[in-house]
Amino acid sequence: MSDTTETLTEVPESVRSDAFVEVRTDDSIPNNVDLASDKQLQRALESWHPGYLDWWKDMGPDGFQDAPVYLRTAVGVDPQGWAKFGYVKMPEYRWGILLAPKVEGRTIPCGRHKGEPAWQEVPGEYRSLLRRLIVVQGDTEPASVEQQRFLGKSAPSLYDMRNLFQVNVEEGRHLWAMVYLLVKYFGKDGREEAQALLERRSGQQDNPRILGAFNERTPDWLSFFMFTYFTDRDGKMQLAALAESGFDPLSRSCRFMLTEEAHHLFVGETGVGRTIEATCAAMNKAGITDPYDVERIRALGVVDLPLLQRKANFHMSVTRDLFGSEISSNGAEAFSTGLKGRFNEAQLKDDHQLQDALYTVTRVVDGKLVDEEVPALRAINCRLLDDYMADCQGGIDRWNKVIEKAGIHFKITQPHKGFNRKIGEFKGHPISPAGELLTPAQWAERAGGWLPNAADMDFINSLMKPCTEAGQYASWIAPPRMGINGQPGEFEYVKIA
Ligand SMILES: [Fe+2]
Ligand SMILES: [Fe+2]
């Protein structure tokens, strides 16, 4: 997958755009929102900027802040040529405010206001709900940078280190995108929220990030790749749903963010894929055919496939919790107000209001898993989760092809939707990856085979030795098929002094 195809496959069809909007890059804050004409907004953002830079220096990548990194910077919103590449020191990265082009005559795509002109200003009656949606999305952006801040030091190559930093600066830009909306449209409350986004900290006891998965640690590179494949994909789904918002500035912000998100998903998919490649190649070379011959496989300095499955199980289940309760009145409210749509809303063939529609939700009733028809409006979260799980499968299939091609009998699968859940219908019900309801005792006995255990994490940790020679890769990961922006294999992506 190259940088171009990644964009085409990961940006949901319903919100793709192809127009070009010029970006003012001479302003201190690059933008295509005509910032220069709104002095008050410009001042508000300029006064937020130093606090952001302090946050970046405190909580952004640990080390490497003075190293020139080969980064892409968004300079336009044309999908074919929206970014330029060059060496930048991260604190000097040009974080900007970029909105996808305005669609003339756009109407609210769903809910009780469907068909009315899209809002260009905050609809007064939905102000606090809208602000909450923006704050929750905004909070995830700096959170992931915080979670990943120590990874630079154990990067398996300069190529991977550069990709990490690219993801980090873009999550920073996503924070800018949400802060722009807060500051421009929500007055004093918005400015306070923008400040609070710089104050919460991932994993901190007294002032944590808002959502659970964003307070988990991302302690190693395998976690990073799983996170960017599975958890950034939640980001993709949420952005896709917000891109359908009747509040047009939010829709346009999210549509542009989706183009950047595509690269994060690419980093995750290819990161796990290359890990699998290295494992399969090492097994073949050593003549090991049994993927469960774990001791011998680990001795080769690669990650055994059952461990990859356990890691995937963990990241999938934690990420599924981000969708919230499957049946939710908040979810219904966000949809009926028209503030948030469904995935690919515009392409769905129904009335987009769901007054009488039903949707099937799997629930636990009297100790059994049953499929129940519930009002579709109340099942909006469940539907987005189902769409998410379907969206996850593409990369998993491609990983399995690598394994199959190597002649090894093993298949990475998605665990049952109810596996290891802490939120929603399955909360408090231990369920195996195969979908059997278990007693707590059965769970306790078997969970170590389904989720990474202490020995697994120790082993992964033992592999996390930095590899900073240009063109070299740690034993556990294969080189990429292609360089970033067509660069050759020996390219020095990060110039470490
Ligand atoms: Fe993001
Ligand atoms: Fe992301």
Short mmCIF file of C-alpha atoms and ligand atoms in Angstrom, two decimals:
data_model
loop_
_atom_site.label_atom_id
_atom_site.label_comp_id
_atom_site.label_asym_id
_atom_site.label_seq_id
_atom_site.Cartn_x
_atom_site.Cartn_y
_atom_site.Cartn_z
CA MET A 1 0.00 0.00 0.00
CA SER A 2 1.54 3.32 -1.00
CA ASP A 3 0.82 6.71 0.50
CA THR A 4 -1.69 7.42 -2.29
CA THR A 5 -3.70 4.23 -2.22
CA GLU A 6 -3.87 4.37 1.56
CA THR A 7 -5.78 7.65 1.29
CA LEU A 8 -8.19 6.29 -1.27
CA THR A 9 -9.08 3.15 0.62
CA GLU A 10 -9.32 4.57 4.13
CA VAL A 11 -11.26 7.78 3.51
CA PRO A 12 -14.96 6.84 3.58
CA GLU A 13 -16.59 7.32 0.20
CA SER A 14 -19.42 9.43 1.49
CA VAL A 15 -17.11 12.24 2.64
CA ARG A 16 -14.35 12.24 0.03
CA SER A 17 -13.72 15.54 -1.63
CA ASP A 18 -11.50 16.58 -4.46
CA ALA A 19 -11.58 20.36 -4.59
CA PHE A 20 -8.57 22.43 -3.70
CA VAL A 21 -8.56 25.31 -1.29
CA GLU A 22 -5.56 27.53 -1.04
CA VAL A 23 -3.76 27.59 2.26
CA ARG A 24 -2.13 30.70 3.64
CA THR A 25 1.22 29.41 4.84
CA ASP A 26 2.74 32.83 5.37
CA ASP A 27 0.61 33.45 8.46
CA SER A 28 2.02 32.29 11.77
CA ILE A 29 -0.76 29.72 11.80
CA PRO A 30 -1.13 28.15 8.34
CA ASN A 31 -4.81 28.06 7.50
CA ASN A 32 -7.48 28.04 4.86
CA VAL A 33 -10.10 29.66 7.06
CA ASP A 34 -9.11 33.25 6.34
CA LEU A 35 -7.80 33.70 9.84
CA ALA A 36 -6.31 37.08 8.97
CA SER A 37 -9.78 38.54 8.62
CA ASP A 38 -10.90 37.48 12.10
CA LYS A 39 -8.58 39.33 14.46
CA GLN A 40 -10.30 38.18 17.63
CA LEU A 41 -10.02 34.53 16.67
CA GLN A 42 -6.45 35.00 15.54
CA ARG A 43 -5.54 36.55 18.89
CA ALA A 44 -7.28 33.76 20.80
CA LEU A 45 -5.37 31.11 18.86
CA GLU A 46 -2.09 32.97 19.15
CA SER A 47 -2.52 33.15 22.90
CA TRP A 48 -3.26 29.39 23.03
CA HIS A 49 -0.20 28.57 20.91
CA PRO A 50 2.54 29.01 23.60
CA GLY A 51 0.64 26.74 26.00
CA TYR A 52 0.38 24.19 23.21
CA LEU A 53 4.13 24.36 22.59
CA ASP A 54 4.78 23.90 26.31
CA TRP A 55 2.52 20.89 26.27
CA TRP A 56 4.35 19.54 23.21
CA LYS A 57 7.73 19.93 24.89
CA ASP A 58 6.53 18.38 28.16
CA MET A 59 4.34 15.62 26.81
CA GLY A 60 5.33 15.17 23.15
CA PRO A 61 8.12 12.82 22.05
CA ASP A 62 10.75 12.36 24.73
CA GLY A 63 14.05 13.36 23.08
CA PHE A 64 14.59 14.06 19.37
CA GLN A 65 13.04 17.52 19.64
CA ASP A 66 16.10 19.04 17.97
CA ALA A 67 16.46 16.37 15.33
CA PRO A 68 15.42 17.18 11.77
CA VAL A 69 12.67 14.70 10.88
CA TYR A 70 11.49 14.01 7.34
CA LEU A 71 7.85 14.99 7.80
CA ARG A 72 4.93 15.79 5.61
CA THR A 73 3.12 19.01 6.27
CA ALA A 74 -0.36 19.67 5.01
CA VAL A 75 -0.32 22.58 2.60
CA GLY A 76 -3.67 22.15 0.94
CA VAL A 77 -6.74 20.00 0.96
CA ASP A 78 -6.48 18.50 -2.51
CA PRO A 79 -6.28 14.71 -2.02
CA GLN A 80 -3.75 14.37 -4.84
CA GLY A 81 -1.31 16.99 -3.64
CA TRP A 82 -2.14 18.15 -0.19
CA ALA A 83 1.17 17.70 1.53
CA LYS A 84 4.81 18.54 1.11
CA PHE A 85 7.74 16.60 2.54
CA GLY A 86 10.89 17.96 4.11
CA TYR A 87 13.09 17.99 7.19
CA VAL A 88 11.52 19.79 10.13
CA LYS A 89 12.35 19.93 13.81
CA MET A 90 9.16 18.86 15.52
CA PRO A 91 8.61 21.95 17.69
CA GLU A 92 8.84 23.99 14.47
CA TYR A 93 6.22 21.93 12.69
CA ARG A 94 3.59 24.11 11.02
CA TRP A 95 0.46 23.06 12.80
CA GLY A 96 -2.36 24.65 10.94
CA ILE A 97 -6.08 24.86 10.56
CA LEU A 98 -7.38 23.15 7.49
CA LEU A 99 -10.95 22.54 6.54
CA ALA A 100 -12.14 20.51 3.58
CA PRO A 101 -13.77 22.73 0.94
CA LYS A 102 -17.25 23.97 1.57
CA VAL A 103 -19.92 22.08 -0.34
CA GLU A 104 -22.34 24.71 -1.64
CA GLY A 105 -25.93 24.05 -0.72
CA ARG A 106 -25.05 21.29 1.74
CA THR A 107 -27.99 20.20 3.88
CA ILE A 108 -28.23 18.42 7.22
CA PRO A 109 -27.97 14.75 6.23
CA CYS A 110 -29.86 13.09 9.07
CA GLY A 111 -32.14 13.41 12.06
CA ARG A 112 -35.12 15.63 12.67
CA HIS A 113 -33.61 18.59 10.74
CA LYS A 114 -32.73 16.50 7.71
CA GLY A 115 -32.84 18.52 4.51
CA GLU A 116 -32.53 21.92 6.20
CA PRO A 117 -29.46 23.96 5.27
CA ALA A 118 -26.37 22.82 7.20
CA TRP A 119 -25.62 25.06 10.18
CA GLN A 120 -22.79 27.53 9.69
CA GLU A 121 -23.20 28.73 13.28
CA VAL A 122 -23.79 26.71 16.43
CA PRO A 123 -27.46 25.76 16.74
CA GLY A 124 -28.34 27.32 20.10
CA GLU A 125 -30.54 24.50 21.40
CA TYR A 126 -27.75 21.93 20.86
CA ARG A 127 -24.85 24.03 21.99
CA SER A 128 -23.74 21.96 24.97
CA LEU A 129 -24.14 18.61 23.22
CA LEU A 130 -22.13 19.87 20.27
CA ARG A 131 -19.42 21.27 22.51
CA ARG A 132 -19.19 17.93 24.30
CA LEU A 133 -18.78 16.02 21.02
CA ILE A 134 -15.94 18.32 19.98
CA VAL A 135 -14.23 18.17 23.37
CA VAL A 136 -14.35 14.36 23.53
CA GLN A 137 -12.91 14.08 20.02
CA GLY A 138 -10.33 16.77 20.78
CA ASP A 139 -9.22 15.06 23.97
CA THR A 140 -8.21 11.86 22.18
CA GLU A 141 -5.71 13.72 19.97
CA PRO A 142 -3.16 14.91 22.55
CA ALA A 143 -3.86 11.77 24.61
CA SER A 144 -2.32 9.47 22.02
CA VAL A 145 0.76 11.69 21.72
CA GLU A 146 1.20 11.38 25.49
CA GLN A 147 0.73 7.62 25.35
CA GLN A 148 3.41 7.29 22.69
CA ARG A 149 5.94 9.74 24.02
CA PHE A 150 8.67 7.27 25.03
CA LEU A 151 8.63 5.16 21.89
CA GLY A 152 11.20 7.14 19.91
CA LYS A 153 13.98 5.71 22.05
CA SER A 154 13.22 2.11 21.13
CA ALA A 155 12.32 2.61 17.47
CA PRO A 156 13.10 -0.47 15.35
CA SER A 157 14.35 1.81 12.53
CA LEU A 158 14.59 5.44 11.48
CA TYR A 159 11.74 4.80 9.06
CA ASP A 160 9.48 3.71 11.90
CA MET A 161 10.67 6.51 14.15
CA ARG A 162 9.73 9.00 11.46
CA ASN A 163 6.30 7.44 11.08
CA LEU A 164 5.75 7.68 14.83
CA PHE A 165 6.66 11.36 14.80
CA GLN A 166 4.48 11.96 11.76
CA VAL A 167 1.52 10.46 13.58
CA ASN A 168 2.37 12.53 16.65
CA VAL A 169 2.55 15.89 14.88
CA GLU A 170 -0.66 15.13 13.03
CA GLU A 171 -2.48 14.24 16.24
CA GLY A 172 -1.22 17.62 17.41
CA ARG A 173 -2.78 19.18 14.34
CA HIS A 174 -6.03 17.38 15.04
CA LEU A 175 -6.02 19.00 18.45
CA TRP A 176 -5.60 22.34 16.66
CA ALA A 177 -8.56 21.49 14.45
CA MET A 178 -10.85 20.91 17.44
CA VAL A 179 -9.47 23.90 19.34
CA TYR A 180 -10.21 26.11 16.34
CA LEU A 181 -13.86 25.05 16.52
CA LEU A 182 -14.04 25.59 20.27
CA VAL A 183 -12.41 29.00 20.18
CA LYS A 184 -14.22 30.27 17.11
CA TYR A 185 -17.72 29.08 17.93
CA PHE A 186 -18.00 28.72 21.70
CA GLY A 187 -16.70 31.98 23.14
CA LYS A 188 -15.44 31.90 26.69
CA ASP A 189 -16.51 28.29 27.35
CA GLY A 190 -14.67 27.28 24.23
CA ARG A 191 -11.48 28.99 25.34
CA GLU A 192 -11.72 27.26 28.72
CA GLU A 193 -12.22 23.89 27.08
CA ALA A 194 -9.23 24.57 24.80
CA GLN A 195 -7.13 25.22 27.87
CA ALA A 196 -8.41 22.09 29.65
CA LEU A 197 -7.36 20.02 26.62
CA LEU A 198 -3.77 20.99 27.40
CA GLU A 199 -4.15 20.14 31.08
CA ARG A 200 -5.59 16.64 31.19
CA ARG A 201 -2.97 13.91 31.01
CA SER A 202 -3.18 10.36 29.75
CA GLY A 203 -3.20 7.92 32.64
CA GLN A 204 -2.99 10.59 35.33
CA GLN A 205 -5.05 9.81 38.45
CA ASP A 206 -6.54 13.21 39.22
CA ASN A 207 -6.92 14.68 35.74
CA PRO A 208 -7.03 11.84 33.21
CA ARG A 209 -8.03 11.92 29.56
CA ILE A 210 -11.77 11.47 29.02
CA LEU A 211 -11.93 8.00 27.43
CA GLY A 212 -10.58 4.76 28.88
CA ALA A 213 -8.43 3.49 26.01
CA PHE A 214 -6.61 6.81 25.97
CA ASN A 215 -5.43 6.27 29.51
CA GLU A 216 -3.89 2.88 28.73
CA ARG A 217 -0.16 2.74 28.18
CA THR A 218 1.41 2.29 24.76
CA PRO A 219 4.59 0.79 26.19
CA ASP A 220 6.19 -0.78 23.13
CA TRP A 221 6.17 -0.75 19.35
CA LEU A 222 3.90 -3.70 18.94
CA SER A 223 1.36 -1.83 21.07
CA PHE A 224 1.92 1.24 18.90
CA PHE A 225 1.21 -0.64 15.70
CA MET A 226 -1.85 -2.31 17.20
CA PHE A 227 -3.00 1.06 18.51
CA THR A 228 -2.61 2.77 15.16
CA TYR A 229 -4.41 -0.05 13.39
CA PHE A 230 -7.26 -0.62 15.84
CA THR A 231 -7.60 2.52 17.94
CA ASP A 232 -6.89 5.10 15.24
CA ARG A 233 -9.55 3.22 13.34
CA ASP A 234 -12.02 4.15 16.04
CA GLY A 235 -10.80 7.67 15.31
CA LYS A 236 -11.57 7.11 11.65
CA MET A 237 -15.11 5.93 12.45
CA GLN A 238 -15.81 8.81 14.83
CA LEU A 239 -14.40 11.34 12.36
CA ALA A 240 -16.44 9.78 9.57
CA ALA A 241 -19.60 10.08 11.70
CA LEU A 242 -18.74 13.68 12.64
CA ALA A 243 -17.95 14.44 9.00
CA GLU A 244 -21.68 13.86 8.45
CA SER A 245 -22.53 16.50 11.04
CA GLY A 246 -25.13 19.13 10.26
CA PHE A 247 -22.75 21.62 11.85
CA ASP A 248 -20.78 22.38 8.72
CA PRO A 249 -17.49 23.60 10.24
CA LEU A 250 -17.22 20.35 12.21
CA SER A 251 -18.02 18.33 9.12
CA ARG A 252 -15.36 20.12 7.09
CA SER A 253 -12.71 19.80 9.83
CA CYS A 254 -13.30 16.09 10.17
CA ARG A 255 -13.30 15.47 6.44
CA PHE A 256 -9.82 16.85 6.22
CA MET A 257 -8.61 15.03 9.33
CA LEU A 258 -9.65 11.77 7.70
CA THR A 259 -6.99 12.18 5.01
CA GLU A 260 -4.32 12.38 7.70
CA GLU A 261 -5.87 9.56 9.70
CA ALA A 262 -5.44 7.30 6.68
CA HIS A 263 -1.67 7.43 7.16
CA HIS A 264 -1.97 6.43 10.82
CA LEU A 265 -3.96 3.37 9.83
CA PHE A 266 -1.37 2.59 7.18
CA VAL A 267 1.39 2.77 9.81
CA GLY A 268 -0.57 0.32 11.96
CA GLU A 269 -1.47 -2.10 9.22
CA THR A 270 1.98 -2.25 7.70
CA GLY A 271 3.66 -2.27 11.14
CA VAL A 272 1.79 -5.40 12.21
CA GLY A 273 2.13 -6.83 8.69
CA ARG A 274 5.91 -6.38 8.69
CA THR A 275 6.11 -7.95 12.15
CA ILE A 276 4.26 -10.98 10.80
CA GLU A 277 6.53 -11.07 7.76
CA ALA A 278 9.65 -11.16 9.92
CA THR A 279 8.17 -13.94 12.07
CA CYS A 280 7.19 -16.08 9.11
CA ALA A 281 10.53 -15.58 7.37
CA ALA A 282 12.46 -16.52 10.52
CA MET A 283 10.27 -19.59 11.11
CA ASN A 284 10.74 -20.75 7.54
CA LYS A 285 14.47 -20.22 7.67
CA ALA A 286 14.73 -22.22 10.90
CA GLY A 287 12.41 -24.90 9.53
CA ILE A 288 9.77 -24.34 12.21
CA THR A 289 6.28 -25.09 10.96
CA ASP A 290 4.34 -25.15 14.24
CA PRO A 291 3.30 -21.58 15.19
CA TYR A 292 2.86 -22.78 18.78
CA ASP A 293 6.50 -23.81 19.09
CA VAL A 294 6.83 -20.58 21.00
CA GLU A 295 10.13 -21.04 22.77
CA ARG A 296 12.06 -21.80 19.60
CA ILE A 297 10.32 -19.01 17.71
CA ARG A 298 11.09 -16.41 20.36
CA ALA A 299 14.71 -17.53 20.40
CA LEU A 300 14.87 -16.27 16.79
CA GLY A 301 14.16 -12.73 18.00
CA VAL A 302 10.70 -12.51 16.44
CA VAL A 303 7.18 -12.31 17.83
CA ASP A 304 5.22 -15.58 17.79
CA LEU A 305 1.86 -15.41 16.05
CA PRO A 306 -0.22 -16.52 19.08
CA LEU A 307 1.22 -13.56 20.98
CA LEU A 308 0.24 -11.26 18.12
CA GLN A 309 -3.27 -12.63 18.39
CA ARG A 310 -3.37 -11.92 22.14
CA LYS A 311 -2.11 -8.38 21.57
CA ALA A 312 -4.73 -7.86 18.88
CA ASN A 313 -7.42 -9.22 21.23
CA PHE A 314 -6.47 -6.69 23.85
CA HIS A 315 -6.41 -3.69 21.52
CA MET A 316 -9.61 -4.68 19.76
CA SER A 317 -11.57 -5.13 22.97
CA VAL A 318 -10.33 -1.94 24.60
CA THR A 319 -11.07 0.02 21.42
CA ARG A 320 -14.58 -1.41 21.09
CA ASP A 321 -15.34 0.14 24.46
CA LEU A 322 -14.68 3.56 22.91
CA PHE A 323 -17.93 3.30 20.99
CA GLY A 324 -19.85 3.60 24.26
CA SER A 325 -22.91 1.58 25.26
CA GLU A 326 -24.41 -0.23 22.30
CA ILE A 327 -27.83 1.07 23.33
CA SER A 328 -27.58 4.70 24.24
CA SER A 329 -29.84 7.71 24.53
CA ASN A 330 -26.84 10.02 24.00
CA GLY A 331 -26.10 8.25 20.75
CA ALA A 332 -29.74 8.67 19.72
CA GLU A 333 -29.64 12.35 20.65
CA ALA A 334 -26.47 13.08 18.67
CA PHE A 335 -28.06 11.49 15.61
CA SER A 336 -31.57 12.96 15.88
CA THR A 337 -30.24 16.45 16.43
CA GLY A 338 -28.20 16.02 13.25
CA LEU A 339 -24.91 16.72 15.03
CA LYS A 340 -23.43 13.31 14.20
CA GLY A 341 -24.33 10.93 11.42
CA ARG A 342 -23.62 7.28 10.80
CA PHE A 343 -20.66 5.86 8.90
CA ASN A 344 -21.18 6.70 5.22
CA GLU A 345 -24.53 8.33 6.09
CA ALA A 346 -24.98 9.94 2.69
CA GLN A 347 -24.69 6.56 0.95
CA LEU A 348 -27.17 4.72 3.14
CA LYS A 349 -30.50 3.89 1.56
CA ASP A 350 -33.03 4.69 4.25
CA ASP A 351 -34.91 7.75 5.48
CA HIS A 352 -31.92 8.99 7.55
CA GLN A 353 -34.31 9.69 10.42
CA LEU A 354 -34.92 6.17 11.73
CA GLN A 355 -38.19 7.01 13.44
CA ASP A 356 -39.63 3.50 13.14
CA ALA A 357 -36.53 1.56 12.11
CA LEU A 358 -35.12 -1.36 14.09
CA TYR A 359 -31.58 -2.61 14.50
CA THR A 360 -30.29 -5.93 15.82
CA VAL A 361 -28.21 -5.72 18.97
CA THR A 362 -26.57 -8.69 20.68
CA ARG A 363 -27.36 -8.64 24.40
CA VAL A 364 -26.95 -10.88 27.40
CA VAL A 365 -30.38 -11.98 28.62
CA ASP A 366 -30.88 -14.61 31.35
CA GLY A 367 -27.38 -15.93 30.97
CA LYS A 368 -27.58 -16.23 27.19
CA LEU A 369 -26.41 -14.17 24.24
CA VAL A 370 -29.45 -13.17 22.22
CA ASP A 371 -29.98 -10.98 19.17
CA GLU A 372 -32.69 -8.47 19.88
CA GLU A 373 -34.37 -5.91 17.63
CA VAL A 374 -34.27 -2.52 19.25
CA PRO A 375 -35.21 0.96 17.95
CA ALA A 376 -32.44 1.85 15.51
CA LEU A 377 -32.12 5.33 16.95
CA ARG A 378 -31.09 3.95 20.30
CA ALA A 379 -28.66 1.53 18.63
CA ILE A 380 -26.59 4.14 16.76
CA ASN A 381 -23.46 3.31 18.77
CA CYS A 382 -23.93 -0.40 18.16
CA ARG A 383 -24.21 0.21 14.45
CA LEU A 384 -21.02 2.27 14.36
CA LEU A 385 -19.27 -0.48 16.31
CA ASP A 386 -20.50 -3.10 13.82
CA ASP A 387 -19.27 -0.93 10.95
CA TYR A 388 -15.95 -0.59 12.77
CA MET A 389 -15.56 -4.34 13.15
CA ALA A 390 -16.26 -4.82 9.46
CA ASP A 391 -13.70 -2.11 8.66
CA CYS A 392 -11.06 -3.85 10.81
CA GLN A 393 -11.30 -7.03 8.79
CA GLY A 394 -9.56 -5.78 5.62
CA GLY A 395 -6.14 -5.45 7.21
CA ILE A 396 -6.56 -8.67 9.17
CA ASP A 397 -7.22 -10.52 5.92
CA ARG A 398 -4.09 -9.03 4.41
CA TRP A 399 -2.06 -10.12 7.45
CA ASN A 400 -3.44 -13.62 7.07
CA LYS A 401 -2.38 -13.69 3.43
CA VAL A 402 1.22 -13.10 4.52
CA ILE A 403 0.98 -16.06 6.91
CA GLU A 404 -0.68 -18.25 4.32
CA LYS A 405 1.89 -17.39 1.67
CA ALA A 406 4.62 -18.46 4.07
CA GLY A 407 2.87 -21.84 4.36
CA ILE A 408 2.17 -21.50 8.08
CA HIS A 409 -1.14 -22.70 9.48
CA PHE A 410 -2.40 -19.84 11.58
CA LYS A 411 -5.12 -17.26 11.21
CA ILE A 412 -5.54 -13.98 13.07
CA THR A 413 -9.21 -13.51 13.94
CA GLN A 414 -11.42 -10.98 15.63
CA PRO A 415 -12.70 -12.09 19.00
CA HIS A 416 -16.43 -12.07 19.69
CA LYS A 417 -17.83 -8.58 20.13
CA GLY A 418 -18.46 -9.26 23.82
CA PHE A 419 -14.92 -10.41 24.62
CA ASN A 420 -13.25 -8.52 27.48
CA ARG A 421 -15.63 -5.58 27.46
CA LYS A 422 -15.88 -3.01 30.23
CA ILE A 423 -18.60 -0.83 28.73
CA GLY A 424 -22.01 -1.59 27.26
CA GLU A 425 -24.11 -4.72 26.87
CA PHE A 426 -21.33 -7.17 27.72
CA LYS A 427 -19.92 -5.37 30.72
CA GLY A 428 -19.63 -7.74 33.67
CA HIS A 429 -20.16 -10.82 31.47
CA PRO A 430 -17.01 -12.82 30.84
CA ILE A 431 -17.14 -14.02 27.24
CA SER A 432 -14.51 -16.05 25.40
CA PRO A 433 -13.14 -14.98 22.00
CA ALA A 434 -15.32 -17.72 20.49
CA GLY A 435 -18.38 -16.16 22.09
CA GLU A 436 -19.18 -18.51 25.00
CA LEU A 437 -20.50 -16.96 28.20
CA LEU A 438 -18.22 -18.03 31.04
CA THR A 439 -18.30 -18.08 34.81
CA PRO A 440 -15.82 -15.72 36.49
CA ALA A 441 -13.77 -18.76 37.54
CA GLN A 442 -13.57 -20.06 33.97
CA TRP A 443 -12.55 -16.60 32.80
CA ALA A 444 -9.82 -16.30 35.43
CA GLU A 445 -8.43 -19.67 34.43
CA ARG A 446 -8.40 -19.04 30.68
CA ALA A 447 -7.91 -15.29 30.17
CA GLY A 448 -4.10 -15.64 30.19
CA GLY A 449 -4.36 -17.53 26.92
CA TRP A 450 -6.41 -14.80 25.30
CA LEU A 451 -4.79 -11.60 26.51
CA PRO A 452 -1.10 -10.74 26.76
CA ASN A 453 0.31 -12.06 30.02
CA ALA A 454 3.29 -10.80 32.02
CA ALA A 455 5.73 -13.15 30.28
CA ASP A 456 4.48 -11.92 26.88
CA MET A 457 5.04 -8.31 27.80
CA ASP A 458 8.52 -9.09 29.18
CA PHE A 459 9.39 -10.81 25.94
CA ILE A 460 8.12 -7.93 23.79
CA ASN A 461 10.06 -5.56 25.97
CA SER A 462 13.24 -7.57 25.48
CA LEU A 463 12.92 -7.01 21.71
CA MET A 464 12.59 -3.24 22.00
CA LYS A 465 16.20 -2.37 21.22
CA PRO A 466 16.64 0.78 19.18
CA CYS A 467 17.94 0.43 15.65
CA THR A 468 19.07 3.83 14.39
CA GLU A 469 21.36 2.97 11.48
CA ALA A 470 19.80 4.25 8.23
CA GLY A 471 18.33 1.33 6.29
CA GLN A 472 18.65 -1.12 9.21
CA TYR A 473 15.74 -2.82 10.98
CA ALA A 474 15.35 -4.63 14.28
CA SER A 475 15.19 -8.43 14.01
CA TRP A 476 11.47 -8.61 14.73
CA ILE A 477 10.27 -6.42 11.88
CA ALA A 478 10.73 -6.60 8.10
CA PRO A 479 11.71 -3.51 6.09
CA PRO A 480 8.85 -1.73 4.33
CA ARG A 481 8.23 -2.46 0.68
CA MET A 482 8.49 1.22 -0.18
CA GLY A 483 10.03 4.28 1.39
CA ILE A 484 8.08 7.34 2.47
CA ASN A 485 7.46 9.65 -0.49
CA GLY A 486 9.40 7.23 -2.70
CA GLN A 487 12.64 7.57 -0.71
CA PRO A 488 15.26 4.80 -1.10
CA GLY A 489 15.97 2.16 1.54
CA GLU A 490 19.04 3.83 3.02
CA PHE A 491 17.26 7.14 3.53
CA GLU A 492 17.97 8.94 6.77
CA TYR A 493 14.46 9.76 7.96
CA VAL A 494 15.58 11.24 11.25
CA LYS A 495 18.91 13.00 11.55
CA ILE A 496 20.02 12.13 15.03
CA ALA A 497 22.90 14.37 16.05
FE FE B 1 -6.34 12.16 15.29
FE FE B 2 -4.78 9.23 14.33
#
